[in-house]
Amino acid sequence: MVIDLDTVQVDVASLSLNENIHINQIGYRTSATKQVLVNGQADYFAVIDKDSGEQIFAAALEKGARDAGSEDNLYVGDFTKVRDSGAYYIAVPGIGMTDSFRIGEDVYEDLKRGLLKSFYFQRCGMDLDRKFAGDWEHKACHTSKGKIYGNEEVEMDGNGGWHDAGDYGKYVVPGAVAVADLLMTWELFPNSCKDDINIPESGNGLPDILDEARYKLEWLLKMQDDDTGGVYHKLTSKSFPSLALMPQDDTSELFYSPISAAATADFAAVTAMASRIFENYDRQFGQLCLKASEKAWIWLENNKAAHGFKNPGEISTGEYGDSNYYDERLWAAAELYRATGDSKYGEFFKSAYSTSGLRSFEFGWQSVGGYAGLAYLFTDESKQDKAVYDYVKMSLINVAKDRLRNSQMSGYNITLGFGDYYWGSNMKVLNDARLLILADMLEPSKDYIDAAASNFNYILGCNTLDQCYVTGFGHKPVLDPHHRPSKGDSVELPVPGLVAGGPNSGLQDEFARINLKGLPPAKCYIDYSGSYSTNEVTIYWNSPAVFVAAAFSEPERSFYALP
């Protein structure tokens, strides 16, 4: 159907907001591919200028794919040709209209800052002053020393770091991954990383993303055993506190869980990574990180038979257990080789890369093969083995092509397959977007970028639930996350900038089992704090979101602007 803009006009006055019309609720860069997805049959759609009320574009809606995850029958409208900066909304005759969204080169700036600022709100052990935290201020929390579980007469300072998620635990494994994501973001997209998100360190000449990473790194360094180099797995209370308890009111005893191989390897990797980056800003801190990393590697060499971590005795907080930590060792070796050039690390990587967890090329706390591979790909060319480099690159590209195929089969153009709606599915959405962006860097392709952007669009509202999965952003943001400070304070709205876990067909909490039973996988989400299996937040769901937002904000990248 050909739409003549001179003769076809949408009667906007007859339409109301309809959540079956899906867009990125934040908006689009001027050069980006732009699509509206409609769950319902209609012939055409129009783009309306919010300020003038004028219809500035109209086009046909084409029948799209049936989306397996949601069971939606979708119609697709393309408005990529709309490139002028401004605020707009979509109108679909017979169905309704969207709320407004923006088009512009700076469209993700506020979101990017908010996603990063969320780490400040997760800080432990310091006052969050109103000057920086606004309504979400609170006093310092968890400042007491922690006891070594099983050896309680020994107490150590564990102050600092970030709370992991909706609880107040501090964990090495996910914390190391979150720090790595922030450091990776700065390395690849430095022009997107400013010194202006209003944290206590803002204005010190160091990008705020590095200030925030350092706050966690300084805590990680406290988790290393001075004698052996091994790293304690976590510092938590014995059990989770009540949901509405503010952090400063949580006076539970804190315990260091035993040293683990996964924690030690992840620690070795991220401190080696940090040593390179901070060398140019604070040489002493960079050297401290490198020394700690090398010491952790010695522990790994001396404990090759170490088994996976299990919660000890009375400890019931997040386990973050991993029975196979070979990919973590590979990551540690790759980062140490990149940082030092020492052949022993390069030889370990070379001997192990093809039989390790690298084959999955995943990003996340449980599978870190992607971090290992990326560290090797970005190692100085003079230190690389070409055969190894080619294999690692091929591994990344092959996974990216697989994700691209998933995207092309999805009604919502996302990389999630039918079975991928599990606990923290939004982490996979964001990590897949990251992977596709990296693939584009190695083998430029507009298809990779479009698929990555579609995943980002999904997080920001272009999904079956019309849900923006970030607190404080979009016209339908997350309002009631499983996040103790947001429940315990007197502020109506939750802490902003937090990414929710997203649809989880496993229904792993009682509220989800009662209210979501029988729904398609993509609809197994509820914005309720009691549904921790769909609506909790974590630092390692936010960290890839920071990466993706920075990538799509990078001023030096056009992302394939149309001629």
PDB file of C-alpha atoms in Angstrom, residues 112 189 192 545-554:
ATOM      1  CA  LYS A 112      23.755   6.991  29.775  1.00  0.00           C
ATOM      2  CA  PHE A 189      34.147   4.739  23.863  1.00  0.00           C
ATOM      3  CA  SER A 192      31.161   9.079  25.701  1.00  0.00           C
ATOM      4  CA  ALA A 545      23.665  -1.267  29.657  1.00  0.00           C
ATOM      5  CA  VAL A 546      26.283   1.432  30.292  1.00  0.00           C
ATOM      6  CA  PHE A 547      28.421  -0.102  27.540  1.00  0.00           C
ATOM      7  CA  VAL A 548      25.596  -0.171  24.996  1.00  0.00           C
ATOM      8  CA  ALA A 549      24.366   3.331  25.854  1.00  0.00           C
ATOM      9  CA  ALA A 550      27.913   4.663  25.517  1.00  0.00           C
ATOM     10  CA  ALA A 551      28.367   2.910  22.174  1.00  0.00           C
ATOM     11  CA  PHE A 552      25.221   4.484  20.769  1.00  0.00           C
ATOM     12  CA  SER A 553      26.228   7.871  22.197  1.00  0.00           C
ATOM     13  CA  GLU A 554      29.776   7.883  20.840  1.00  0.00           C
TER      14      GLU A 554
END
